[in-house]
Amino acid sequence: MNAFSPGTEGADSTVMSFFFYPDGTQTIEAEVVVNYSGLPLTADIPFGLKVIKEGTTATDDEYDLDDQYVFRARPLNEGQLNIQDTIKVHLHLSERLKSLDKGVRLLVELVPGEGIGVGQYERRRAVIISSYVAEKPGWWDKEVELTLLGRYSSTKYKLFVEHADPTMSMNKQMIEERPDLAIGLVMKFKEWLIANPGQEDEFGSITVVI
């Protein structure tokens, strides 16, 4: 959204985690939406991205930017004032990243190509967060700890997603309105743990409460 005072609005953030990818994944892609407003494009327009070092904690080996990005020309519908495109930034796994609970921050800024400008200050930049672990989901509260899944750990959550809930359907609404479905997912996870004993996290053997 536009800031009431130019330059005061925070940049959009894209949060990416290697947690949700298969073990051994070394590179993932963060998708960033870019917007164009103005006269209809008659040709593709190249532009770039640059890293703002003072807002970045990621090291050079933890990301890659393309030398050039392209905003693709397309017809506008009647009354349409802007169009969107999506570009990708490559994020690399490092040994350092594995030890950082909050991950690293990459701040990028649009670099205009020939014949175009950039918009308001706060809409020129985007923040990409790259991490190795997943943030604890909001639905995994004290009640879920006591009645369903037990103590949270990122290792337990990853195993739960991989072997019981690959579509990540578990949420607060399911727990409150369809507890039978939530219990079913936990039972499926429990059956997998029984069939695959010895699973451990930082707290010891992984178990569920139900």
PDB file of C-alpha atoms in Angstrom:
ATOM      1  CA  MET A   1       0.000   0.000   0.000  1.00  0.00           C
ATOM      2  CA  ASN A   2       1.065   3.600  -0.462  1.00  0.00           C
ATOM      3  CA  ALA A   3       2.588   5.377   2.503  1.00  0.00           C
ATOM      4  CA  PHE A   4       0.930   8.534   3.809  1.00  0.00           C
ATOM      5  CA  SER A   5       4.405  10.047   4.089  1.00  0.00           C
ATOM      6  CA  PRO A   6       6.735   8.878   1.299  1.00  0.00           C
ATOM      7  CA  GLY A   7       9.531   6.701   2.553  1.00  0.00           C
ATOM      8  CA  THR A   8       7.831   5.666   5.791  1.00  0.00           C
ATOM      9  CA  GLU A   9       6.203   2.406   4.706  1.00  0.00           C
ATOM     10  CA  GLY A  10       8.104  -0.841   5.299  1.00  0.00           C
ATOM     11  CA  ALA A  11       9.204  -3.017   2.399  1.00  0.00           C
ATOM     12  CA  ASP A  12       7.288  -6.173   1.559  1.00  0.00           C
ATOM     13  CA  SER A  13       8.878  -9.352   2.866  1.00  0.00           C
ATOM     14  CA  THR A  14       9.190 -12.765   1.250  1.00  0.00           C
ATOM     15  CA  VAL A  15       9.969 -15.532   3.743  1.00  0.00           C
ATOM     16  CA  MET A  16      11.685 -18.670   2.414  1.00  0.00           C
ATOM     17  CA  SER A  17      12.824 -21.716   4.386  1.00  0.00           C
ATOM     18  CA  PHE A  18      14.843 -24.743   3.327  1.00  0.00           C
ATOM     19  CA  PHE A  19      12.753 -26.559   5.935  1.00  0.00           C
ATOM     20  CA  PHE A  20       9.977 -27.137   3.403  1.00  0.00           C
ATOM     21  CA  TYR A  21      12.255 -28.696   0.771  1.00  0.00           C
ATOM     22  CA  PRO A  22      13.707 -32.231   0.580  1.00  0.00           C
ATOM     23  CA  ASP A  23      16.840 -32.954   2.584  1.00  0.00           C
ATOM     24  CA  GLY A  24      19.933 -32.155   0.562  1.00  0.00           C
ATOM     25  CA  THR A  25      18.400 -29.170  -1.244  1.00  0.00           C
ATOM     26  CA  GLN A  26      21.135 -26.565  -1.679  1.00  0.00           C
ATOM     27  CA  THR A  27      19.352 -23.830  -3.659  1.00  0.00           C
ATOM     28  CA  ILE A  28      15.782 -22.542  -3.589  1.00  0.00           C
ATOM     29  CA  GLU A  29      14.081 -19.695  -5.457  1.00  0.00           C
ATOM     30  CA  ALA A  30      12.293 -16.756  -3.863  1.00  0.00           C
ATOM     31  CA  GLU A  31       9.609 -15.295  -6.102  1.00  0.00           C
ATOM     32  CA  VAL A  32       9.231 -11.518  -5.976  1.00  0.00           C
ATOM     33  CA  VAL A  33       6.308  -9.723  -7.625  1.00  0.00           C
ATOM     34  CA  VAL A  34       7.110  -6.563  -9.581  1.00  0.00           C
ATOM     35  CA  ASN A  35       4.524  -4.070 -10.822  1.00  0.00           C
ATOM     36  CA  TYR A  36       4.404  -1.820 -13.868  1.00  0.00           C
ATOM     37  CA  SER A  37       2.153   1.195 -14.286  1.00  0.00           C
ATOM     38  CA  GLY A  38       2.014   3.498 -17.281  1.00  0.00           C
ATOM     39  CA  LEU A  39       1.582   3.289 -21.035  1.00  0.00           C
ATOM     40  CA  PRO A  40       1.023  -0.198 -22.492  1.00  0.00           C
ATOM     41  CA  LEU A  41       4.337  -1.898 -23.213  1.00  0.00           C
ATOM     42  CA  THR A  42       5.202  -2.541 -26.839  1.00  0.00           C
ATOM     43  CA  ALA A  43       8.323  -4.555 -25.993  1.00  0.00           C
ATOM     44  CA  ASP A  44       9.885  -6.354 -23.071  1.00  0.00           C
ATOM     45  CA  ILE A  45      11.701  -4.030 -20.681  1.00  0.00           C
ATOM     46  CA  PRO A  46      14.922  -5.119 -18.970  1.00  0.00           C
ATOM     47  CA  PHE A  47      15.725  -3.992 -15.436  1.00  0.00           C
ATOM     48  CA  GLY A  48      17.975  -5.036 -12.605  1.00  0.00           C
ATOM     49  CA  LEU A  49      18.163  -5.615  -8.881  1.00  0.00           C
ATOM     50  CA  LYS A  50      20.857  -4.455  -6.513  1.00  0.00           C
ATOM     51  CA  VAL A  51      21.584  -5.483  -2.945  1.00  0.00           C
ATOM     52  CA  ILE A  52      21.386  -2.814  -0.249  1.00  0.00           C
ATOM     53  CA  LYS A  53      24.264  -3.869   1.968  1.00  0.00           C
ATOM     54  CA  GLU A  54      23.288  -1.827   5.030  1.00  0.00           C
ATOM     55  CA  GLY A  55      19.976  -3.711   5.222  1.00  0.00           C
ATOM     56  CA  THR A  56      21.370  -7.156   4.399  1.00  0.00           C
ATOM     57  CA  THR A  57      22.746  -9.825   6.736  1.00  0.00           C
ATOM     58  CA  ALA A  58      23.099 -12.552   4.075  1.00  0.00           C
ATOM     59  CA  THR A  59      26.640 -13.161   2.824  1.00  0.00           C
ATOM     60  CA  ASP A  60      27.558 -13.238  -0.870  1.00  0.00           C
ATOM     61  CA  ASP A  61      27.538 -17.057  -0.988  1.00  0.00           C
ATOM     62  CA  GLU A  62      23.956 -17.229   0.310  1.00  0.00           C
ATOM     63  CA  TYR A  63      22.226 -15.637  -2.695  1.00  0.00           C
ATOM     64  CA  ASP A  64      22.499 -14.947  -6.419  1.00  0.00           C
ATOM     65  CA  LEU A  65      20.857 -12.223  -8.495  1.00  0.00           C
ATOM     66  CA  ASP A  66      20.497 -12.494 -12.259  1.00  0.00           C
ATOM     67  CA  ASP A  67      22.496  -9.990 -14.285  1.00  0.00           C
ATOM     68  CA  GLN A  68      19.235  -8.808 -15.810  1.00  0.00           C
ATOM     69  CA  TYR A  69      15.511  -9.341 -15.327  1.00  0.00           C
ATOM     70  CA  VAL A  70      12.793  -8.720 -17.913  1.00  0.00           C
ATOM     71  CA  PHE A  71       9.317  -7.280 -17.523  1.00  0.00           C
ATOM     72  CA  ARG A  72       7.354  -9.001 -20.254  1.00  0.00           C
ATOM     73  CA  ALA A  73       5.109  -6.940 -22.528  1.00  0.00           C
ATOM     74  CA  ARG A  74       1.461  -7.979 -22.652  1.00  0.00           C
ATOM     75  CA  PRO A  75      -1.812  -6.312 -23.624  1.00  0.00           C
ATOM     76  CA  LEU A  76      -3.754  -4.427 -20.962  1.00  0.00           C
ATOM     77  CA  ASN A  77      -7.443  -5.060 -20.456  1.00  0.00           C
ATOM     78  CA  GLU A  78      -9.776  -2.109 -20.773  1.00  0.00           C
ATOM     79  CA  GLY A  79      -9.463   0.068 -17.693  1.00  0.00           C
ATOM     80  CA  GLN A  80      -6.389  -1.771 -16.429  1.00  0.00           C
ATOM     81  CA  LEU A  81      -3.733   0.594 -15.124  1.00  0.00           C
ATOM     82  CA  ASN A  82      -0.938  -1.779 -14.176  1.00  0.00           C
ATOM     83  CA  ILE A  83       0.395  -5.270 -14.725  1.00  0.00           C
ATOM     84  CA  GLN A  84       2.445  -7.636 -12.605  1.00  0.00           C
ATOM     85  CA  ASP A  85       5.329  -9.973 -13.292  1.00  0.00           C
ATOM     86  CA  THR A  86       7.332 -12.329 -11.112  1.00  0.00           C
ATOM     87  CA  ILE A  87      11.102 -12.600 -10.869  1.00  0.00           C
ATOM     88  CA  LYS A  88      13.198 -15.136  -8.976  1.00  0.00           C
ATOM     89  CA  VAL A  89      16.126 -14.702  -6.612  1.00  0.00           C
ATOM     90  CA  HIS A  90      18.305 -17.745  -5.908  1.00  0.00           C
ATOM     91  CA  LEU A  91      19.013 -18.528  -2.264  1.00  0.00           C
ATOM     92  CA  HIS A  92      21.822 -20.902  -1.279  1.00  0.00           C
ATOM     93  CA  LEU A  93      22.169 -23.035   1.823  1.00  0.00           C
ATOM     94  CA  SER A  94      25.292 -22.413   3.890  1.00  0.00           C
ATOM     95  CA  GLU A  95      26.614 -24.076   7.018  1.00  0.00           C
ATOM     96  CA  ARG A  96      26.188 -20.750   8.809  1.00  0.00           C
ATOM     97  CA  LEU A  97      22.516 -20.571   7.875  1.00  0.00           C
ATOM     98  CA  LYS A  98      21.848 -23.943   9.528  1.00  0.00           C
ATOM     99  CA  SER A  99      22.822 -22.465  12.904  1.00  0.00           C
ATOM    100  CA  LEU A 100      20.710 -19.283  12.689  1.00  0.00           C
ATOM    101  CA  ASP A 101      17.224 -19.588  14.171  1.00  0.00           C
ATOM    102  CA  LYS A 102      16.013 -16.356  12.574  1.00  0.00           C
ATOM    103  CA  GLY A 103      17.779 -16.844   9.228  1.00  0.00           C
ATOM    104  CA  VAL A 104      19.322 -14.029   7.192  1.00  0.00           C
ATOM    105  CA  ARG A 105      17.945 -10.919   5.529  1.00  0.00           C
ATOM    106  CA  LEU A 106      18.449  -9.860   1.920  1.00  0.00           C
ATOM    107  CA  LEU A 107      17.341  -6.340   0.989  1.00  0.00           C
ATOM    108  CA  VAL A 108      17.082  -5.690  -2.751  1.00  0.00           C
ATOM    109  CA  GLU A 109      16.150  -2.599  -4.737  1.00  0.00           C
ATOM    110  CA  LEU A 110      14.902  -2.170  -8.286  1.00  0.00           C
ATOM    111  CA  VAL A 111      17.328  -0.717 -10.832  1.00  0.00           C
ATOM    112  CA  PRO A 112      15.353   0.826 -13.720  1.00  0.00           C
ATOM    113  CA  GLY A 113      16.104  -0.011 -17.322  1.00  0.00           C
ATOM    114  CA  GLU A 114      16.177   2.421 -20.216  1.00  0.00           C
ATOM    115  CA  GLY A 115      12.947   4.331 -20.659  1.00  0.00           C
ATOM    116  CA  ILE A 116      11.367   3.514 -17.279  1.00  0.00           C
ATOM    117  CA  GLY A 117      11.577   4.915 -13.778  1.00  0.00           C
ATOM    118  CA  VAL A 118      10.981   3.549 -10.314  1.00  0.00           C
ATOM    119  CA  GLY A 119       8.070   4.285  -8.019  1.00  0.00           C
ATOM    120  CA  GLN A 120       7.860   5.552  -4.465  1.00  0.00           C
ATOM    121  CA  TYR A 121      10.870   4.904  -2.256  1.00  0.00           C
ATOM    122  CA  GLU A 122       9.131   2.297  -0.099  1.00  0.00           C
ATOM    123  CA  ARG A 123       7.956   0.353  -3.175  1.00  0.00           C
ATOM    124  CA  ARG A 124      11.377   0.075  -4.802  1.00  0.00           C
ATOM    125  CA  ARG A 125      12.662  -2.401  -2.252  1.00  0.00           C
ATOM    126  CA  ALA A 126      11.827  -5.890  -1.074  1.00  0.00           C
ATOM    127  CA  VAL A 127      13.056  -7.945   1.851  1.00  0.00           C
ATOM    128  CA  ILE A 128      13.773 -11.660   1.434  1.00  0.00           C
ATOM    129  CA  ILE A 129      14.229 -13.752   4.568  1.00  0.00           C
ATOM    130  CA  SER A 130      16.123 -17.025   4.067  1.00  0.00           C
ATOM    131  CA  SER A 131      16.200 -19.595   6.870  1.00  0.00           C
ATOM    132  CA  TYR A 132      16.910 -23.249   7.538  1.00  0.00           C
ATOM    133  CA  VAL A 133      14.190 -23.852  10.108  1.00  0.00           C
ATOM    134  CA  ALA A 134      10.469 -23.165  10.098  1.00  0.00           C
ATOM    135  CA  GLU A 135       8.735 -20.680  12.304  1.00  0.00           C
ATOM    136  CA  LYS A 136       6.504 -22.361  14.864  1.00  0.00           C
ATOM    137  CA  PRO A 137       2.965 -22.311  13.388  1.00  0.00           C
ATOM    138  CA  GLY A 138       0.470 -20.243  15.337  1.00  0.00           C
ATOM    139  CA  TRP A 139      -1.926 -23.159  15.733  1.00  0.00           C
ATOM    140  CA  TRP A 140       0.647 -25.201  17.678  1.00  0.00           C
ATOM    141  CA  ASP A 141      -0.310 -23.597  20.995  1.00  0.00           C
ATOM    142  CA  LYS A 142      -0.316 -24.878  24.583  1.00  0.00           C
ATOM    143  CA  GLU A 143      -3.517 -26.846  24.062  1.00  0.00           C
ATOM    144  CA  VAL A 144      -2.079 -28.630  21.031  1.00  0.00           C
ATOM    145  CA  GLU A 145       1.038 -29.411  23.059  1.00  0.00           C
ATOM    146  CA  LEU A 146      -1.055 -30.898  25.894  1.00  0.00           C
ATOM    147  CA  THR A 147      -3.617 -32.819  23.839  1.00  0.00           C
ATOM    148  CA  LEU A 148      -2.233 -33.629  20.393  1.00  0.00           C
ATOM    149  CA  LEU A 149       1.378 -33.228  19.326  1.00  0.00           C
ATOM    150  CA  GLY A 150       3.367 -32.575  22.468  1.00  0.00           C
ATOM    151  CA  ARG A 151       6.302 -30.200  22.696  1.00  0.00           C
ATOM    152  CA  TYR A 152       7.143 -28.310  19.511  1.00  0.00           C
ATOM    153  CA  SER A 153      10.414 -28.695  17.657  1.00  0.00           C
ATOM    154  CA  SER A 154      11.249 -27.905  14.058  1.00  0.00           C
ATOM    155  CA  THR A 155      12.383 -31.526  13.578  1.00  0.00           C
ATOM    156  CA  LYS A 156       9.040 -32.867  14.809  1.00  0.00           C
ATOM    157  CA  TYR A 157       7.149 -30.373  12.661  1.00  0.00           C
ATOM    158  CA  LYS A 158       9.115 -31.353   9.564  1.00  0.00           C
ATOM    159  CA  LEU A 159       8.439 -35.059  10.127  1.00  0.00           C
ATOM    160  CA  PHE A 160       4.756 -34.319  10.763  1.00  0.00           C
ATOM    161  CA  VAL A 161       4.494 -32.403   7.483  1.00  0.00           C
ATOM    162  CA  GLU A 162       6.435 -35.013   5.491  1.00  0.00           C
ATOM    163  CA  HIS A 163       4.652 -38.114   6.802  1.00  0.00           C
ATOM    164  CA  ALA A 164       1.202 -37.006   7.960  1.00  0.00           C
ATOM    165  CA  ASP A 165       0.242 -33.614   6.526  1.00  0.00           C
ATOM    166  CA  PRO A 166       2.118 -32.953   3.244  1.00  0.00           C
ATOM    167  CA  THR A 167      -0.497 -30.393   2.138  1.00  0.00           C
ATOM    168  CA  MET A 168      -0.062 -28.519   5.449  1.00  0.00           C
ATOM    169  CA  SER A 169      -3.797 -28.555   6.040  1.00  0.00           C
ATOM    170  CA  MET A 170      -3.568 -28.458   9.829  1.00  0.00           C
ATOM    171  CA  ASN A 171      -4.616 -25.039  11.092  1.00  0.00           C
ATOM    172  CA  LYS A 172      -6.502 -23.383  13.931  1.00  0.00           C
ATOM    173  CA  GLN A 173      -9.835 -23.620  12.105  1.00  0.00           C
ATOM    174  CA  MET A 174      -9.460 -27.379  11.616  1.00  0.00           C
ATOM    175  CA  ILE A 175      -8.518 -27.896  15.243  1.00  0.00           C
ATOM    176  CA  GLU A 176     -11.533 -25.895  16.474  1.00  0.00           C
ATOM    177  CA  GLU A 177     -14.179 -26.892  13.927  1.00  0.00           C
ATOM    178  CA  ARG A 178     -13.077 -30.345  12.741  1.00  0.00           C
ATOM    179  CA  PRO A 179     -11.095 -31.873  15.596  1.00  0.00           C
ATOM    180  CA  ASP A 180     -11.746 -35.297  14.088  1.00  0.00           C
ATOM    181  CA  LEU A 181      -9.613 -34.356  11.070  1.00  0.00           C
ATOM    182  CA  ALA A 182      -6.870 -32.953  13.290  1.00  0.00           C
ATOM    183  CA  ILE A 183      -6.881 -36.107  15.419  1.00  0.00           C
ATOM    184  CA  GLY A 184      -6.743 -38.191  12.239  1.00  0.00           C
ATOM    185  CA  LEU A 185      -3.566 -36.417  11.106  1.00  0.00           C
ATOM    186  CA  VAL A 186      -1.940 -36.862  14.498  1.00  0.00           C
ATOM    187  CA  MET A 187      -2.886 -40.560  14.565  1.00  0.00           C
ATOM    188  CA  LYS A 188      -1.348 -40.974  11.114  1.00  0.00           C
ATOM    189  CA  PHE A 189       1.842 -39.362  12.411  1.00  0.00           C
ATOM    190  CA  LYS A 190       1.797 -41.567  15.509  1.00  0.00           C
ATOM    191  CA  GLU A 191       1.484 -44.687  13.347  1.00  0.00           C
ATOM    192  CA  TRP A 192       4.487 -43.557  11.302  1.00  0.00           C
ATOM    193  CA  LEU A 193       6.529 -42.955  14.458  1.00  0.00           C
ATOM    194  CA  ILE A 194       5.654 -46.469  15.715  1.00  0.00           C
ATOM    195  CA  ALA A 195       6.685 -47.963  12.363  1.00  0.00           C
ATOM    196  CA  ASN A 196       9.898 -45.898  12.345  1.00  0.00           C
ATOM    197  CA  PRO A 197      11.182 -45.937  15.945  1.00  0.00           C
ATOM    198  CA  GLY A 198      14.172 -43.966  17.143  1.00  0.00           C
ATOM    199  CA  GLN A 199      13.201 -40.558  15.723  1.00  0.00           C
ATOM    200  CA  GLU A 200      14.805 -37.841  17.850  1.00  0.00           C
ATOM    201  CA  ASP A 201      14.972 -34.079  18.145  1.00  0.00           C
ATOM    202  CA  GLU A 202      16.800 -31.790  20.551  1.00  0.00           C
ATOM    203  CA  PHE A 203      14.526 -32.912  23.396  1.00  0.00           C
ATOM    204  CA  GLY A 204      15.063 -36.666  22.902  1.00  0.00           C
ATOM    205  CA  SER A 205      12.698 -39.252  21.419  1.00  0.00           C
ATOM    206  CA  ILE A 206       9.905 -37.782  19.323  1.00  0.00           C
ATOM    207  CA  THR A 207       6.444 -38.673  20.620  1.00  0.00           C
ATOM    208  CA  VAL A 208       2.898 -37.336  20.354  1.00  0.00           C
ATOM    209  CA  VAL A 209       0.362 -37.014  23.156  1.00  0.00           C
ATOM    210  CA  ILE A 210      -2.806 -38.510  21.711  1.00  0.00           C
TER     211      ILE A 210
END
